[in-house]
Amino acid sequence: MTLPTDTKLKNGEDFSFKSFGPRKETDDELLAFLTELCEFYKIPGFVSIFFTLIKDLVLNGYKANFKRVFFLENKMNIQSPAEYELGVRRFKSLLQQGKTTGYLEKAERLGFFVETRFQHNPTEISVEVRNNNPLAKGEMTKIKHSLFHAQNYNDIMEYFIERGDNSEGEGIGIALCVILLKGEGISTENFKIFSNETETVASLRIPLKSIKN
């Protein structure tokens, strides 16, 4: 990603970047970009929370793509409820053992990417984190449950203790986003996750007047 200039920001230009898996360089670029964006809109105190929100959504996209790599390698049907539950348990075991080395390269060969798009104006910053794989039914169900139940919590550890997802854990990241938004006084209605036949999108709207600085 090329860092924005004041001219590009003043012109309201959109920004986006595409990646295939976690890299330190990508994190550094994202943090630098968000720092420039928040300084331009005079909300520098929001940078760390903004970075945590976006990084978490991007990581969820990577994990979703890596999961599909795993299902393809093992010739399992991710849309089959029975095969999905079995595959998820096996995939989680790989994650816990740190055995997903090489999945970034595999995702890149298969063209499985995560694209983060930013739109902005003096009223709000909008972000869409897209990965080019649709959600399986089991995934959508878990996401809906996480979004719903996270409304009742103000602390991520409390959520983890009471509702930690033992099958996969993606619900924790979604709950973290909800709790962080609530802590900033931003309506969680501004955070949505949806899917169609070709992609999954996490959409986030940040009304600038809501930011505490």
mmCIF file of C-alpha atoms in Angstrom:
data_model
loop_
_atom_site.group_PDB
_atom_site.id
_atom_site.type_symbol
_atom_site.label_atom_id
_atom_site.label_comp_id
_atom_site.label_asym_id
_atom_site.label_seq_id
_atom_site.Cartn_x
_atom_site.Cartn_y
_atom_site.Cartn_z
ATOM 1 C CA MET A 1 0.000 0.000 0.000
ATOM 2 C CA THR A 2 1.233 3.478 -0.847
ATOM 3 C CA LEU A 3 0.722 5.869 2.050
ATOM 4 C CA PRO A 4 -1.822 8.586 1.268
ATOM 5 C CA THR A 5 -0.780 12.171 0.691
ATOM 6 C CA ASP A 6 -2.723 15.091 2.129
ATOM 7 C CA THR A 7 -3.872 15.879 -1.402
ATOM 8 C CA LYS A 8 -5.342 12.416 -1.883
ATOM 9 C CA LEU A 9 -7.018 12.557 1.501
ATOM 10 C CA LYS A 10 -8.417 16.023 0.836
ATOM 11 C CA ASN A 11 -9.786 14.743 -2.476
ATOM 12 C CA GLY A 12 -11.571 11.932 -0.656
ATOM 13 C CA GLU A 13 -9.790 9.224 -2.649
ATOM 14 C CA ASP A 14 -10.534 5.605 -1.790
ATOM 15 C CA PHE A 15 -7.737 3.299 -0.670
ATOM 16 C CA SER A 16 -7.434 -0.472 -0.725
ATOM 17 C CA PHE A 17 -4.912 -3.228 -0.290
ATOM 18 C CA LYS A 18 -4.947 -6.937 -1.025
ATOM 19 C CA SER A 19 -3.077 -9.692 0.801
ATOM 20 C CA PHE A 20 -3.032 -13.491 1.001
ATOM 21 C CA GLY A 21 -1.951 -14.102 4.585
ATOM 22 C CA PRO A 22 -0.354 -12.557 7.666
ATOM 23 C CA ARG A 23 2.941 -10.758 7.179
ATOM 24 C CA LYS A 24 4.655 -8.229 9.451
ATOM 25 C CA GLU A 25 5.085 -5.890 6.503
ATOM 26 C CA THR A 26 1.332 -5.869 5.935
ATOM 27 C CA ASP A 27 0.672 -5.007 9.592
ATOM 28 C CA ASP A 28 3.225 -2.206 9.456
ATOM 29 C CA GLU A 29 1.652 -0.759 6.301
ATOM 30 C CA LEU A 30 -1.839 -0.953 7.786
ATOM 31 C CA LEU A 31 -0.754 0.793 10.990
ATOM 32 C CA ALA A 32 1.052 3.534 9.050
ATOM 33 C CA PHE A 33 -1.981 4.058 6.816
ATOM 34 C CA LEU A 34 -4.429 4.253 9.725
ATOM 35 C CA THR A 35 -2.112 6.665 11.531
ATOM 36 C CA GLU A 36 -2.112 8.996 8.502
ATOM 37 C CA LEU A 37 -5.884 8.693 8.121
ATOM 38 C CA CYS A 38 -6.649 9.352 11.781
ATOM 39 C CA GLU A 39 -4.255 12.279 11.967
ATOM 40 C CA PHE A 40 -5.867 13.822 8.888
ATOM 41 C CA TYR A 41 -9.312 13.623 10.515
ATOM 42 C CA LYS A 42 -7.915 14.742 13.894
ATOM 43 C CA ILE A 43 -8.743 11.538 15.746
ATOM 44 C CA PRO A 44 -5.207 10.315 16.601
ATOM 45 C CA GLY A 45 -6.384 8.644 19.789
ATOM 46 C CA PHE A 46 -8.462 6.203 17.755
ATOM 47 C CA VAL A 47 -5.503 4.657 15.889
ATOM 48 C CA SER A 48 -4.818 1.717 18.217
ATOM 49 C CA ILE A 49 -8.462 0.665 18.456
ATOM 50 C CA PHE A 50 -8.955 1.136 14.708
ATOM 51 C CA PHE A 51 -5.883 -1.003 14.002
ATOM 52 C CA THR A 52 -7.122 -3.749 16.344
ATOM 53 C CA LEU A 53 -10.547 -3.777 14.662
ATOM 54 C CA ILE A 54 -9.239 -3.959 11.104
ATOM 55 C CA LYS A 55 -6.440 -6.403 11.844
ATOM 56 C CA ASP A 56 -8.899 -8.757 13.531
ATOM 57 C CA LEU A 57 -11.269 -8.666 10.557
ATOM 58 C CA VAL A 58 -8.386 -9.245 8.151
ATOM 59 C CA LEU A 59 -7.122 -12.185 10.221
ATOM 60 C CA ASN A 60 -10.613 -13.687 10.183
ATOM 61 C CA GLY A 61 -10.517 -13.431 6.394
ATOM 62 C CA TYR A 62 -7.146 -15.178 6.232
ATOM 63 C CA LYS A 63 -8.345 -17.949 8.502
ATOM 64 C CA ALA A 64 -11.495 -18.460 6.447
ATOM 65 C CA ASN A 65 -9.385 -18.807 3.309
ATOM 66 C CA PHE A 66 -6.874 -21.133 4.957
ATOM 67 C CA LYS A 67 -9.764 -23.277 6.136
ATOM 68 C CA ARG A 68 -10.872 -23.659 2.526
ATOM 69 C CA VAL A 69 -7.356 -24.643 1.527
ATOM 70 C CA PHE A 70 -7.525 -27.342 4.197
ATOM 71 C CA PHE A 71 -10.911 -28.622 3.002
ATOM 72 C CA LEU A 72 -9.714 -28.759 -0.600
ATOM 73 C CA GLU A 73 -6.510 -30.589 0.340
ATOM 74 C CA ASN A 74 -8.488 -33.167 2.297
ATOM 75 C CA LYS A 75 -11.228 -33.466 -0.357
ATOM 76 C CA MET A 76 -13.936 -32.484 2.125
ATOM 77 C CA ASN A 77 -17.139 -30.599 1.313
ATOM 78 C CA ILE A 78 -17.297 -27.448 3.430
ATOM 79 C CA GLN A 79 -21.012 -27.043 2.623
ATOM 80 C CA SER A 80 -21.843 -30.459 4.118
ATOM 81 C CA PRO A 81 -22.831 -30.008 7.797
ATOM 82 C CA ALA A 82 -21.285 -33.328 8.840
ATOM 83 C CA GLU A 83 -18.048 -32.825 6.924
ATOM 84 C CA TYR A 84 -17.880 -29.206 8.049
ATOM 85 C CA GLU A 85 -17.931 -30.070 11.760
ATOM 86 C CA LEU A 86 -15.318 -32.808 11.306
ATOM 87 C CA GLY A 87 -13.115 -30.623 9.133
ATOM 88 C CA VAL A 88 -13.327 -27.667 11.506
ATOM 89 C CA ARG A 89 -12.122 -29.780 14.438
ATOM 90 C CA ARG A 90 -9.171 -31.030 12.395
ATOM 91 C CA PHE A 91 -8.372 -27.547 11.118
ATOM 92 C CA LYS A 92 -8.491 -26.095 14.633
ATOM 93 C CA SER A 93 -6.036 -28.765 15.759
ATOM 94 C CA LEU A 94 -3.643 -27.667 13.015
ATOM 95 C CA LEU A 95 -3.964 -24.042 14.121
ATOM 96 C CA GLN A 96 -3.290 -24.914 17.746
ATOM 97 C CA GLN A 97 -0.199 -26.921 16.778
ATOM 98 C CA GLY A 98 1.086 -24.130 14.532
ATOM 99 C CA LYS A 99 1.055 -26.418 11.506
ATOM 100 C CA THR A 100 -0.399 -23.975 8.978
ATOM 101 C CA THR A 101 3.035 -22.954 7.671
ATOM 102 C CA GLY A 102 2.817 -22.717 3.920
ATOM 103 C CA TYR A 103 -0.892 -21.932 3.835
ATOM 104 C CA LEU A 104 -0.199 -18.336 2.792
ATOM 105 C CA GLU A 105 1.571 -19.569 -0.336
ATOM 106 C CA LYS A 106 -1.155 -22.139 -0.965
ATOM 107 C CA ALA A 107 -3.872 -19.489 -0.651
ATOM 108 C CA GLU A 108 -1.971 -17.263 -3.064
ATOM 109 C CA ARG A 109 -1.654 -20.076 -5.614
ATOM 110 C CA LEU A 110 -5.391 -20.696 -5.369
ATOM 111 C CA GLY A 111 -6.151 -16.964 -5.631
ATOM 112 C CA PHE A 112 -7.732 -16.780 -2.154
ATOM 113 C CA PHE A 113 -7.182 -13.195 -1.014
ATOM 114 C CA VAL A 114 -8.387 -10.632 1.500
ATOM 115 C CA GLU A 115 -8.983 -7.107 0.241
ATOM 116 C CA THR A 116 -9.479 -4.161 2.593
ATOM 117 C CA ARG A 117 -11.190 -1.079 1.149
ATOM 118 C CA PHE A 118 -11.389 2.346 2.783
ATOM 119 C CA GLN A 119 -13.773 5.162 1.883
ATOM 120 C CA HIS A 120 -13.742 8.398 3.843
ATOM 121 C CA ASN A 121 -15.169 11.886 4.109
ATOM 122 C CA PRO A 122 -15.457 14.484 6.895
ATOM 123 C CA THR A 123 -18.486 12.636 8.268
ATOM 124 C CA GLU A 124 -17.386 9.012 8.402
ATOM 125 C CA ILE A 125 -14.815 6.383 7.505
ATOM 126 C CA SER A 126 -16.170 3.204 5.941
ATOM 127 C CA VAL A 127 -14.217 -0.033 5.718
ATOM 128 C CA GLU A 128 -14.978 -3.277 3.924
ATOM 129 C CA VAL A 129 -12.854 -6.370 4.484
ATOM 130 C CA ARG A 130 -13.573 -8.870 1.713
ATOM 131 C CA ASN A 131 -12.354 -12.402 1.182
ATOM 132 C CA ASN A 132 -13.275 -14.075 -2.068
ATOM 133 C CA ASN A 133 -14.973 -17.131 -0.574
ATOM 134 C CA PRO A 134 -18.621 -17.404 0.510
ATOM 135 C CA LEU A 135 -19.576 -18.447 4.012
ATOM 136 C CA ALA A 136 -20.656 -21.985 4.714
ATOM 137 C CA LYS A 137 -23.982 -22.380 6.536
ATOM 138 C CA GLY A 138 -22.260 -23.429 9.745
ATOM 139 C CA GLU A 139 -20.052 -20.352 9.671
ATOM 140 C CA MET A 140 -22.944 -17.946 9.163
ATOM 141 C CA THR A 141 -24.827 -19.468 12.081
ATOM 142 C CA LYS A 142 -21.859 -19.019 14.420
ATOM 143 C CA ILE A 143 -21.280 -15.450 13.272
ATOM 144 C CA LYS A 144 -24.923 -14.508 13.898
ATOM 145 C CA HIS A 145 -24.766 -16.025 17.376
ATOM 146 C CA SER A 146 -21.557 -14.149 18.178
ATOM 147 C CA LEU A 147 -22.925 -10.817 16.956
ATOM 148 C CA PHE A 148 -26.103 -11.296 18.976
ATOM 149 C CA HIS A 149 -24.580 -12.466 22.269
ATOM 150 C CA ALA A 150 -21.652 -10.015 22.225
ATOM 151 C CA GLN A 151 -24.164 -7.184 22.703
ATOM 152 C CA ASN A 152 -24.519 -8.311 26.324
ATOM 153 C CA TYR A 153 -20.829 -7.986 27.217
ATOM 154 C CA ASN A 154 -18.419 -5.146 27.884
ATOM 155 C CA ASP A 155 -15.341 -7.265 28.539
ATOM 156 C CA ILE A 156 -13.800 -9.749 26.089
ATOM 157 C CA MET A 157 -12.466 -12.039 28.840
ATOM 158 C CA GLU A 158 -15.931 -12.321 30.351
ATOM 159 C CA TYR A 159 -17.263 -13.256 26.920
ATOM 160 C CA PHE A 160 -14.487 -15.806 26.405
ATOM 161 C CA ILE A 161 -15.071 -17.468 29.761
ATOM 162 C CA GLU A 162 -18.839 -17.691 29.351
ATOM 163 C CA ARG A 163 -19.241 -18.201 25.616
ATOM 164 C CA GLY A 164 -15.882 -19.253 24.186
ATOM 165 C CA ASP A 165 -16.461 -21.219 20.976
ATOM 166 C CA ASN A 166 -14.874 -24.618 21.567
ATOM 167 C CA SER A 167 -15.241 -25.734 17.969
ATOM 168 C CA GLU A 168 -13.252 -23.032 16.228
ATOM 169 C CA GLY A 169 -12.948 -19.721 18.028
ATOM 170 C CA GLU A 170 -13.804 -17.205 15.303
ATOM 171 C CA GLY A 171 -16.628 -15.936 17.515
ATOM 172 C CA ILE A 172 -14.097 -14.390 19.887
ATOM 173 C CA GLY A 173 -12.765 -12.044 17.213
ATOM 174 C CA ILE A 174 -16.244 -10.899 16.237
ATOM 175 C CA ALA A 175 -17.156 -10.344 19.886
ATOM 176 C CA LEU A 176 -13.974 -8.296 20.340
ATOM 177 C CA CYS A 177 -15.022 -5.972 17.506
ATOM 178 C CA VAL A 178 -18.487 -5.496 19.018
ATOM 179 C CA ILE A 179 -17.100 -4.795 22.486
ATOM 180 C CA LEU A 180 -14.504 -2.312 21.186
ATOM 181 C CA LEU A 181 -17.168 -0.436 19.224
ATOM 182 C CA LYS A 182 -19.436 -0.287 22.255
ATOM 183 C CA GLY A 183 -16.545 1.062 24.317
ATOM 184 C CA GLU A 184 -16.145 3.922 21.844
ATOM 185 C CA GLY A 185 -19.849 4.713 21.869
ATOM 186 C CA ILE A 186 -20.243 3.557 18.262
ATOM 187 C CA SER A 187 -23.492 1.756 17.483
ATOM 188 C CA THR A 188 -22.906 -1.891 16.664
ATOM 189 C CA GLU A 189 -25.452 -1.480 13.877
ATOM 190 C CA ASN A 190 -22.492 -0.019 11.974
ATOM 191 C CA PHE A 191 -20.813 -3.451 11.978
ATOM 192 C CA LYS A 192 -22.192 -6.083 9.611
ATOM 193 C CA ILE A 193 -21.022 -9.359 8.111
ATOM 194 C CA PHE A 194 -22.682 -10.816 5.047
ATOM 195 C CA SER A 195 -21.968 -13.221 2.235
ATOM 196 C CA ASN A 196 -23.064 -13.941 -1.314
ATOM 197 C CA GLU A 197 -22.173 -16.652 -3.820
ATOM 198 C CA THR A 198 -18.643 -15.370 -4.389
ATOM 199 C CA GLU A 199 -17.388 -13.530 -1.292
ATOM 200 C CA THR A 200 -17.740 -12.659 2.378
ATOM 201 C CA VAL A 201 -17.763 -9.025 3.501
ATOM 202 C CA ALA A 202 -17.223 -7.488 6.934
ATOM 203 C CA SER A 203 -18.501 -3.908 6.775
ATOM 204 C CA LEU A 204 -17.648 -1.235 9.333
ATOM 205 C CA ARG A 205 -18.799 2.401 9.460
ATOM 206 C CA ILE A 206 -17.057 4.827 11.811
ATOM 207 C CA PRO A 207 -19.021 8.086 12.339
ATOM 208 C CA LEU A 208 -16.309 10.617 13.114
ATOM 209 C CA LYS A 209 -18.498 12.590 15.525
ATOM 210 C CA SER A 210 -18.702 9.506 17.746
ATOM 211 C CA ILE A 211 -14.957 9.188 18.289
ATOM 212 C CA LYS A 212 -13.754 10.149 21.751
ATOM 213 C CA ASN A 213 -10.553 12.215 21.624
#
